[in-house]
Coordinates of C-alpha atoms and ligand atoms in Angstrom, one line a residue:
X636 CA 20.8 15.3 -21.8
X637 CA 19.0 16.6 -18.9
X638 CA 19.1 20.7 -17.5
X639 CA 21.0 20.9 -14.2
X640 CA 20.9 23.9 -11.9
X641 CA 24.0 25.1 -10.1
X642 CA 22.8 23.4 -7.1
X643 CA 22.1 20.4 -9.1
X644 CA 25.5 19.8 -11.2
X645 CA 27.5 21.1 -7.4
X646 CA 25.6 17.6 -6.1
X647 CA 26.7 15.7 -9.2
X648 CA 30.4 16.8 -8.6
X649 CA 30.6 15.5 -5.4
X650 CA 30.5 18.9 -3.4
X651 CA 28.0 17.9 -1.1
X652 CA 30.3 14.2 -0.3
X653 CA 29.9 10.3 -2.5
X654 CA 26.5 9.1 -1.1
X655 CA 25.2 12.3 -2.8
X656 CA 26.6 12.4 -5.9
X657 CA 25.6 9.1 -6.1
X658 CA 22.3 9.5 -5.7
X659 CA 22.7 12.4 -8.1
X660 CA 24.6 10.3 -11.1
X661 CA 21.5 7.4 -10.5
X662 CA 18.6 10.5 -11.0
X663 CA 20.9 12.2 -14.2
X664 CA 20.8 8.3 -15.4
X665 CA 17.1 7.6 -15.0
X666 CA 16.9 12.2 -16.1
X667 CA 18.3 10.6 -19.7
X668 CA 16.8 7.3 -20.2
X669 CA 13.1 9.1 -19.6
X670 CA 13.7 11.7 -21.7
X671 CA 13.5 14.3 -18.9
X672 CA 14.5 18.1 -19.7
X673 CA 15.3 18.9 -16.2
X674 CA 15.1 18.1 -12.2
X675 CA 12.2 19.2 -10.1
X676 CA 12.5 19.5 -6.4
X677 CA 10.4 17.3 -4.0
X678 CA 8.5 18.0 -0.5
X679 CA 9.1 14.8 0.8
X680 CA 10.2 11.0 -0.2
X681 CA 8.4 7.5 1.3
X682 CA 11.3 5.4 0.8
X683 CA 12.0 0.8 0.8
X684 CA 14.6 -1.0 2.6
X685 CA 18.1 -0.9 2.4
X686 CA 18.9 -4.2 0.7
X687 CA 20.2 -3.1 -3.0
X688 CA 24.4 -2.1 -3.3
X689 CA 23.9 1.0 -4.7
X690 CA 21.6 2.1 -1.5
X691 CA 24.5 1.4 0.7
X692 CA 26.3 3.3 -1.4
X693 CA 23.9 6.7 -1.4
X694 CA 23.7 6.3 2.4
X695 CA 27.4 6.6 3.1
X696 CA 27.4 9.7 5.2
X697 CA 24.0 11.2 3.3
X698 CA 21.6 13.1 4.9
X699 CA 17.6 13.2 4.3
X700 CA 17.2 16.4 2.4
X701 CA 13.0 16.3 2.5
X702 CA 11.3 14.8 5.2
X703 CA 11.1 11.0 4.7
X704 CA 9.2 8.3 6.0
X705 CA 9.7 4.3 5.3
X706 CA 8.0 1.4 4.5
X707 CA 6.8 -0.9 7.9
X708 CA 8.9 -2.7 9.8
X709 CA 9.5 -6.7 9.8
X710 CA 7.3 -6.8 13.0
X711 CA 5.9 -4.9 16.0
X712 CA 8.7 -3.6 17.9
X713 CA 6.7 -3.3 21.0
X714 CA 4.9 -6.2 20.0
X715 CA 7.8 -8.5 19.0
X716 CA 7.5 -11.6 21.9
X717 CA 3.8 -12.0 20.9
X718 CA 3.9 -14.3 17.7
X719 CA 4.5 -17.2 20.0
X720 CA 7.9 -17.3 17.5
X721 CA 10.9 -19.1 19.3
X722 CA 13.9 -17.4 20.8
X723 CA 16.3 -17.7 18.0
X724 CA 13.9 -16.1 15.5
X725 CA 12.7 -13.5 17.9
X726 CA 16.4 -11.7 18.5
X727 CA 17.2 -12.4 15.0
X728 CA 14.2 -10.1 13.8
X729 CA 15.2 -7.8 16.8
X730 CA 18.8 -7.4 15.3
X731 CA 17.4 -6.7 12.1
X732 CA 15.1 -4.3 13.3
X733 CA 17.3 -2.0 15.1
X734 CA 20.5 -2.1 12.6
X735 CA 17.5 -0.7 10.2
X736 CA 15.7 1.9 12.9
X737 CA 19.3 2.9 13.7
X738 CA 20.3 4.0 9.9
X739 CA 16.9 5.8 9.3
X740 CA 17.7 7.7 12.3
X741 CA 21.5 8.6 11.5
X742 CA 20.0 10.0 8.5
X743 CA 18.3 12.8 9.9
X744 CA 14.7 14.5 8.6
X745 CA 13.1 11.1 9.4
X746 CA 9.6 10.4 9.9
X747 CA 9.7 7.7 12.6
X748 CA 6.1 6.2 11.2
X749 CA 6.5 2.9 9.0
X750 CA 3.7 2.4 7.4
X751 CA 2.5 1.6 4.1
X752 CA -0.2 4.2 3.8
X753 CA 2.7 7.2 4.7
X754 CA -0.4 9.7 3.7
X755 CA -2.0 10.6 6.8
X756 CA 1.2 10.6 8.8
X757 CA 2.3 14.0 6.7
X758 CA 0.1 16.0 4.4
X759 CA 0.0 15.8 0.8
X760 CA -2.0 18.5 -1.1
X761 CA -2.6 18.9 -4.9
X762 CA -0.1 19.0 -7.8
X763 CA 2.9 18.9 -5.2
X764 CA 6.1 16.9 -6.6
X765 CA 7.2 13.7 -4.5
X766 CA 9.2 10.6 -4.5
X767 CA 7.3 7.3 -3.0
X768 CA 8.5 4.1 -3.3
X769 CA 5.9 1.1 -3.8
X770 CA 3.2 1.1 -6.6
X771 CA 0.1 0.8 -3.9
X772 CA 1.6 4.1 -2.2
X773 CA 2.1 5.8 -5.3
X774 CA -1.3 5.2 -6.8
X775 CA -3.0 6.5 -3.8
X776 CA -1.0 9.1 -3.7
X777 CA -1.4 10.4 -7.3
X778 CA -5.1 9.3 -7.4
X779 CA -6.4 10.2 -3.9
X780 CA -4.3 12.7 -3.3
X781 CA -3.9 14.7 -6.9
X782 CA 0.0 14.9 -5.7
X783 CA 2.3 13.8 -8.3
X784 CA 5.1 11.1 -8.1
X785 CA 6.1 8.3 -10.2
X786 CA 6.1 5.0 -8.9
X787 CA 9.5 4.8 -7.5
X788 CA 12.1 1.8 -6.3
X789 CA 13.9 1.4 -3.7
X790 CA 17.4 3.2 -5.1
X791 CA 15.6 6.3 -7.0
X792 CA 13.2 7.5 -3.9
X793 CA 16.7 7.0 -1.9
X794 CA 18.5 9.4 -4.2
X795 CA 15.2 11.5 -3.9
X796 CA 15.4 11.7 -0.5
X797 CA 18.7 12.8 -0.7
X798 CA 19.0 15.0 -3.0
X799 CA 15.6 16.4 -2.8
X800 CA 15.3 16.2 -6.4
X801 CA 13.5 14.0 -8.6
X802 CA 13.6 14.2 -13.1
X803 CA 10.4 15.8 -14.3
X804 CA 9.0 13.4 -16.6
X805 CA 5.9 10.5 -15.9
X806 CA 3.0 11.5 -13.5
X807 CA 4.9 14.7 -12.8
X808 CA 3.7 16.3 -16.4
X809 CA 0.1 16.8 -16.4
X810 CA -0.6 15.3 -19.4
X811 CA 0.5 12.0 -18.1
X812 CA -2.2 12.0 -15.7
X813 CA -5.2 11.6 -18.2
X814 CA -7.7 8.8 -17.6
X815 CA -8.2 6.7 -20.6
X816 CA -10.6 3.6 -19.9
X817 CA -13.8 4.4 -18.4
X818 CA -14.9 1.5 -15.9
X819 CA -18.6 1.6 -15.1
X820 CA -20.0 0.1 -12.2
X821 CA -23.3 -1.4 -12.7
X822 CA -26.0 0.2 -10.2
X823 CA -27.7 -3.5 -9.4
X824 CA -24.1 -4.0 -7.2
X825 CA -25.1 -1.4 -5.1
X826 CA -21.7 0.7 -5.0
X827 CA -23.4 2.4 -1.6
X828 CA -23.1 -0.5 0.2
X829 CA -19.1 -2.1 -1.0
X830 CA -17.1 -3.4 1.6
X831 CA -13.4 -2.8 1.1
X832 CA -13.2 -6.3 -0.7
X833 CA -15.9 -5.2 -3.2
X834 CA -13.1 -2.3 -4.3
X835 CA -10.3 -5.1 -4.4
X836 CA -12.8 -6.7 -6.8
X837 CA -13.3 -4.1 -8.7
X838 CA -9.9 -3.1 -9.3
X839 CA -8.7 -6.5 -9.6
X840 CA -10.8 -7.1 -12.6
X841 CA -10.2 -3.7 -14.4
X842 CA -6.0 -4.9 -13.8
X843 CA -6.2 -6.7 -16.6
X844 CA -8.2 -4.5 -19.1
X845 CA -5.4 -1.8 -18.4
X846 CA -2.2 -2.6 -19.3
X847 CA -0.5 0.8 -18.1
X848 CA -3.8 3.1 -19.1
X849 CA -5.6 5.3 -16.7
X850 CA -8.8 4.1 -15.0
X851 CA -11.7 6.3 -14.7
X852 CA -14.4 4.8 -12.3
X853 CA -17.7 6.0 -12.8
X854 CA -21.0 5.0 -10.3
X855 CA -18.7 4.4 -7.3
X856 CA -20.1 6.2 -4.1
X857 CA -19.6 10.0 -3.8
X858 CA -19.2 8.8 0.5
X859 CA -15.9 6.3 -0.7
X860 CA -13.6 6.5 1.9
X861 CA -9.8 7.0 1.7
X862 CA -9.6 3.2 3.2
X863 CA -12.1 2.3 0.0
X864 CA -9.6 3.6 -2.0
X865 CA -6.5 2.3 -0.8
X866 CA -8.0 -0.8 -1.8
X867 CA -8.1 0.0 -5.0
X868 CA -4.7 1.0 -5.1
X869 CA -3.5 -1.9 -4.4
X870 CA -5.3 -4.3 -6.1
X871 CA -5.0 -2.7 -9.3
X872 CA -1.4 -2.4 -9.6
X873 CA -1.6 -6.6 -9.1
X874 CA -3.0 -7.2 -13.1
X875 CA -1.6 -3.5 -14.4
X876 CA 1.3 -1.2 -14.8
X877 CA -1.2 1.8 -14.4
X878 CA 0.5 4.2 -11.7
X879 CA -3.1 6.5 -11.1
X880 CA -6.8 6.2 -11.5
X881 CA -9.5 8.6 -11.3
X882 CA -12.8 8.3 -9.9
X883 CA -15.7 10.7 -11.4
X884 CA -17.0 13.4 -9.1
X885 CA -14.6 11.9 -5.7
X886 CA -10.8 12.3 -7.0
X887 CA -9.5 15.7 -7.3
X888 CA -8.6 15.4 -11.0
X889 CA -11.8 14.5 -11.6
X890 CA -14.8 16.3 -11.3
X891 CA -16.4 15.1 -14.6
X892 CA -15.6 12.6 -16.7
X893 CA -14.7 15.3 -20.0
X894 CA -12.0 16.9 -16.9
X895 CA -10.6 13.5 -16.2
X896 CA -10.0 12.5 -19.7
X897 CA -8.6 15.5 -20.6
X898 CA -11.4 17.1 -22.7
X899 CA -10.7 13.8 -25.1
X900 CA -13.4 10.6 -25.2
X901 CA -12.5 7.3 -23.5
X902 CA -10.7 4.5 -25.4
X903 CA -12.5 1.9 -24.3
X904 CA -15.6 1.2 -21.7
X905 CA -16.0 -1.6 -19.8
X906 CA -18.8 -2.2 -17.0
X907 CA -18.2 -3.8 -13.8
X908 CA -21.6 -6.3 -12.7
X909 CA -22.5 -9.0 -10.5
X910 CA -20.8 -11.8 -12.9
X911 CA -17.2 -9.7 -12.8
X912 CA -17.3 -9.2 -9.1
X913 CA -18.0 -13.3 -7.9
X914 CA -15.0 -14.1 -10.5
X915 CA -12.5 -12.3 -8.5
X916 CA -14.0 -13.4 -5.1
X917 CA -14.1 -16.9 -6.6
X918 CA -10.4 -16.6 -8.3
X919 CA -9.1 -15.4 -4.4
X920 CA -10.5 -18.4 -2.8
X921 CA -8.1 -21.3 -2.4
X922 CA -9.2 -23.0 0.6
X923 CA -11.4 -25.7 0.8
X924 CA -11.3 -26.4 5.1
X925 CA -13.4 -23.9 6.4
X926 CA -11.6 -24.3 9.5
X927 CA -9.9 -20.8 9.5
X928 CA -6.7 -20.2 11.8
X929 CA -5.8 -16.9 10.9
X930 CA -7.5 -13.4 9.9
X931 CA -5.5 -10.8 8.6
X932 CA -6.9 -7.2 7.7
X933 CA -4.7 -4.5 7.1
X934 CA -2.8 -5.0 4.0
X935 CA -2.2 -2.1 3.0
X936 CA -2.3 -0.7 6.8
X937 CA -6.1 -0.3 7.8
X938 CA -7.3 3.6 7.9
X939 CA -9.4 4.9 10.9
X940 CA -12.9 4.2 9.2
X941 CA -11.8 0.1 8.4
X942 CA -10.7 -0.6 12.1
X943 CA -13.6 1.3 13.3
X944 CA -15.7 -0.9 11.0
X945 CA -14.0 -3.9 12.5
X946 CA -14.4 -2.8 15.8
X947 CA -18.3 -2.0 15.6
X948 CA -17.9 -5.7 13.9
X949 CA -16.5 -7.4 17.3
X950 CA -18.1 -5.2 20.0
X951 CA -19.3 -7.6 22.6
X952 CA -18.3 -10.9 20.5
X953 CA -14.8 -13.1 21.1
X954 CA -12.3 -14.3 18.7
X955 CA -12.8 -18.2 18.7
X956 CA -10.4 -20.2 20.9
X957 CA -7.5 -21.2 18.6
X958 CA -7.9 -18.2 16.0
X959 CA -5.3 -15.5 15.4
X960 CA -7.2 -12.4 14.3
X961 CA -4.5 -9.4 13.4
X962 CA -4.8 -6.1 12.5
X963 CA -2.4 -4.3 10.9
X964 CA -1.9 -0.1 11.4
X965 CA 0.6 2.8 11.0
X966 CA 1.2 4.1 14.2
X967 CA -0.4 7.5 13.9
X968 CA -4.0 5.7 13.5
X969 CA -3.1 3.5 16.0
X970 CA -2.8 6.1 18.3
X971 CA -5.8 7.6 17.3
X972 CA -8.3 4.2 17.5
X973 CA -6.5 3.5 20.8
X974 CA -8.2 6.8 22.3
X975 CA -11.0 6.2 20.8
X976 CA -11.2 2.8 22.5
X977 CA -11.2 1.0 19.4
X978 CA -7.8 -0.9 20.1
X979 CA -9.3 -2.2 23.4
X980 CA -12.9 -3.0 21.5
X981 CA -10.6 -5.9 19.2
X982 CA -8.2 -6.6 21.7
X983 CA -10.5 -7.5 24.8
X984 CA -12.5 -9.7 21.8
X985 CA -8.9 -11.4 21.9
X986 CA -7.8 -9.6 18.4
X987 CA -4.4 -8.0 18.2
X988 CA -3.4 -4.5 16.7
X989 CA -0.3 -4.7 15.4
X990 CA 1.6 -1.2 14.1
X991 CA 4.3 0.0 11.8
X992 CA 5.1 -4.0 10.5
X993 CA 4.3 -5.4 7.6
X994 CA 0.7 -7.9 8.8
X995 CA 1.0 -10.2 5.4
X996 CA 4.9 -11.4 6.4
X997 CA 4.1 -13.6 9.5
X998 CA 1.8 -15.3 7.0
X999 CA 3.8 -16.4 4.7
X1000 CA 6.9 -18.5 5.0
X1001 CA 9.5 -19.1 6.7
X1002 CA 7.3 -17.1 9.6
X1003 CA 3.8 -18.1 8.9
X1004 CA 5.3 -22.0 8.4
X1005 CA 6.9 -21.5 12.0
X1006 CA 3.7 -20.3 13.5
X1007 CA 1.4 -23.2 12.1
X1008 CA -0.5 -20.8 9.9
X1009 CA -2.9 -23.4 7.4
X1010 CA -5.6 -21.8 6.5
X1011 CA -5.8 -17.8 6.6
X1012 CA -9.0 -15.1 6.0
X1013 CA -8.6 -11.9 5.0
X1014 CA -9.9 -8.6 2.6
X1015 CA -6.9 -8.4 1.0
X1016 CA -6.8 -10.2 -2.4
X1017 CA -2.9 -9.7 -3.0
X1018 CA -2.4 -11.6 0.8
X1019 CA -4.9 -14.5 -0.7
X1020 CA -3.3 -15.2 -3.0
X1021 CA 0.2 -14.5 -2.0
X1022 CA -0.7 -17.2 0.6
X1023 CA -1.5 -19.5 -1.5
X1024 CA 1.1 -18.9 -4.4
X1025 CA 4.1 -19.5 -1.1
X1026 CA 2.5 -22.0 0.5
X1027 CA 2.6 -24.1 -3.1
X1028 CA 6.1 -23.1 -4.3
X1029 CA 7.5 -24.1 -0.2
X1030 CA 4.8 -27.1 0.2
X1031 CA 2.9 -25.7 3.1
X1032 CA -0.1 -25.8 1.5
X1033 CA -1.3 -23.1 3.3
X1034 CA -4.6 -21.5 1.6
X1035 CA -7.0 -18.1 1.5
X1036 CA -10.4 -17.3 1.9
X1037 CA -10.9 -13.9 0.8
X1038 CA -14.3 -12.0 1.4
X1039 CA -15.7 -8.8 3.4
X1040 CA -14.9 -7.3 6.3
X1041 CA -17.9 -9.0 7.9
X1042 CA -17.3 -12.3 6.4
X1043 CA -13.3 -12.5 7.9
X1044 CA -14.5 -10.8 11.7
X1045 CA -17.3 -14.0 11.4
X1046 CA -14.4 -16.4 10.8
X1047 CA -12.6 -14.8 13.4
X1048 CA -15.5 -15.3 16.2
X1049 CA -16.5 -18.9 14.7
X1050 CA -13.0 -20.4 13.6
X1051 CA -15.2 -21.1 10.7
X1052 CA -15.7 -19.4 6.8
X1053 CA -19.2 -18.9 6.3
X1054 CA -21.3 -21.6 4.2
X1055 CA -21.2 -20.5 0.1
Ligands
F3S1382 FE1 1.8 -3.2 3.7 FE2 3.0 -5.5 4.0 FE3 0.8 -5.4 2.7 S1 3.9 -3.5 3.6 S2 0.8 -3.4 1.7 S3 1.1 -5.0 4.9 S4 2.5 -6.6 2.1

């Protein structure tokens, strides 16, 4: 049975009111079933909607204990009357969005930011505990980051949040964190010159060899970005369980490969070429029209270097009559490219930035089927085939094309997916 501090067992006998020692009995239960010996406290929680019971539950009269920021919104809220949606489905979003903007905010210690890449909105640093909901954030943040949280849902970061406590066991014991299958990428693929879809490639394909082992990448560019990476967060987690990866001589847990593995040798070795890379671009393509109606780029939320890329992509062009181009940001970097004039750059091109909502959801059904969305381009493999997995179950038929960030701003400008 899990070690509680005073503080700890005060929370579990209800001292501190029900939502808490809710959230307190859920982390003793998840404490026991892991094995862990005691509770660690947190810096800060990333935290899911509301939708589960036992949330509603926790959030009876709770308070954030750490400060806590959320996953995005269900659209623009400044934004909302530009999907060309009707009426009806407009306030109906609107209701939902302020009856879940209201209950962050009665909560206290909130981060008003919704994005799904929470890490450059409040800083993380090395070996510091915390509680983030959603397997792409909690990847990035372990890998990227060298902070430590396990790979939360939506009721344990909750109880996190609000106790400020999380149970030590996982990615928060160092010897968890060991990589374990070294991934190399073959030098003829030029790792210099990847595009962000060349990462969801390459972590798409290692997916499967992983079950829940710990990549280490080796021959990846020492200049990889954090964007780069949040590719690869995501697009591993789609084939794996593995909540981390390391890449040799960029990650902060790994500065050699010997570190990274913890002084032991790799299981296994596998290496990424030309032959691996076109099966995951070709498995992602399920159009056949080339007649593209809508680009997407920001699933997860672009960083500053991806919409500056896009932007340098656009400058001077125009998104073809017809063509939806959207761009989905957190707020903070939103802020930031709009200074920089990089918002106006996509936007006088007729593209749209779009922050704090979730970019893939107008997509898919019922949303994307209102708004006549057929054919969709985009960098994110997840939102490929997410398209094409919806549009098949609800008879849509809507398809992907998935490809580079150049490849999806060319469709954009010529309504068209380049020739194969
Ligand atoms: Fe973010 Fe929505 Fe994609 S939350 S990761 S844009 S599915």
């Amino acid at each position: 049975m899990v070690y509680l501090k005073e503080d700890e067992q005060r929370m579990l006998e209800g001292e501190q009111g029900p939502g808490v020692q809710k959230a307190m009995e859920l982390l003793v239960k998840v404490a026991d079933a892991y094995g862990a010996e005691r509770m660690i406290d947190i810096t800060q929680a990333y935290i899911g909607r509301f939708a589960l019971p036992i949330v509603s539950e926790m959030v009876n009269g709770a308070k954030f204990k750490v400060p806590t920021s959320c996953t995005p919104l269900v659209l623009d809220p400044q934004r909302t009357q530009e999907f060309g949606l009707p009426e009806t489905v407009i306030k109906e979003e609107q209701r939902l969005l302020s009856q879940r903007l209201e209950m962050y905010q009665r909560m206290g210690l909130i981060i008003p930011s919704y994005t799904c890449v929470p890490h450059f909105v409040y800083d993380l640093r090395k070996g510091e505990h915390v509680a983030f909901t959603e397997t792409n954030v909690g990847i990035l943040t372990n890998s990227w980051f060298g902070a430590m949280t396990n790979l939360e849902g939506t009721s344990t970061s909750m109880a996190s949040a609000i106790t400020g406590k999380t149970p030590e066991y996982g990615f928060h014991l160092p010897e968890n964190r060991y990589g374990r299958v070294l991934i190399e990428v073959a030098p003829e693929l030029e790792p210099e010159t990847f595009d962000y879809a060349d990462y969801v490639a390459l972590a798409t394909w290692t997916g499967t060899m992983l079950f829940d082992r710990i990549a280490v990448y080796s021959g990846l560019s020492r200049n990889m970005r954090p964007g780069h990476a949040k590719y690869l967060c995501a697009s591993q987690i789609y084939r794996s369980g593995a909540g981390m990866f390391h890449v040799v001589g960029v990650t902060p847990e790994a500065p050699t490969l010997e570190t990274a593995c913890g002084g032991r040798k790799p299981e296994q070795r596998f290496v990424f070429g030309k032959k691996e890379r076109e099966s995951v671009y070709e498995e992602f393509c399920s159009a056949t029209d080339t007649k593209v109606d809508t680009v997407i780029i920001g699933c997860p939320h672009c960083t500053l270097d991806e919409i500056w890329k896009i932007a340098q992509l656009l400058n001077g062009r125009k998104v073809s009559k017809g063509v939806r181009l959207w761009i989905g940001v957190g707020q903070n970097t939103e802020v930031l490219a709009d200074r920089m004039g990089l918002v106006d750059i996509i936007e006088d091109a007729g593209g749209r930035v779009f922050a704090d909502m979730c970019i893939r959801r107008p997509v898919l059904p019922p949303l994307g089927e209102t708004l006549g969305v057929r054919v969709v381009a985009t960098t994110s493999g997840s939102t490929a085939q997410n398209v094409y997995r919806r549009g098949k179950e609800g008879g849509t038929g809507t398809t992907a094309w998935f490809g580079s960030t150049k490849d999806c701003i060319d469709a954009a400008v010529k309504g068209k997916w380049r020739d194969k």
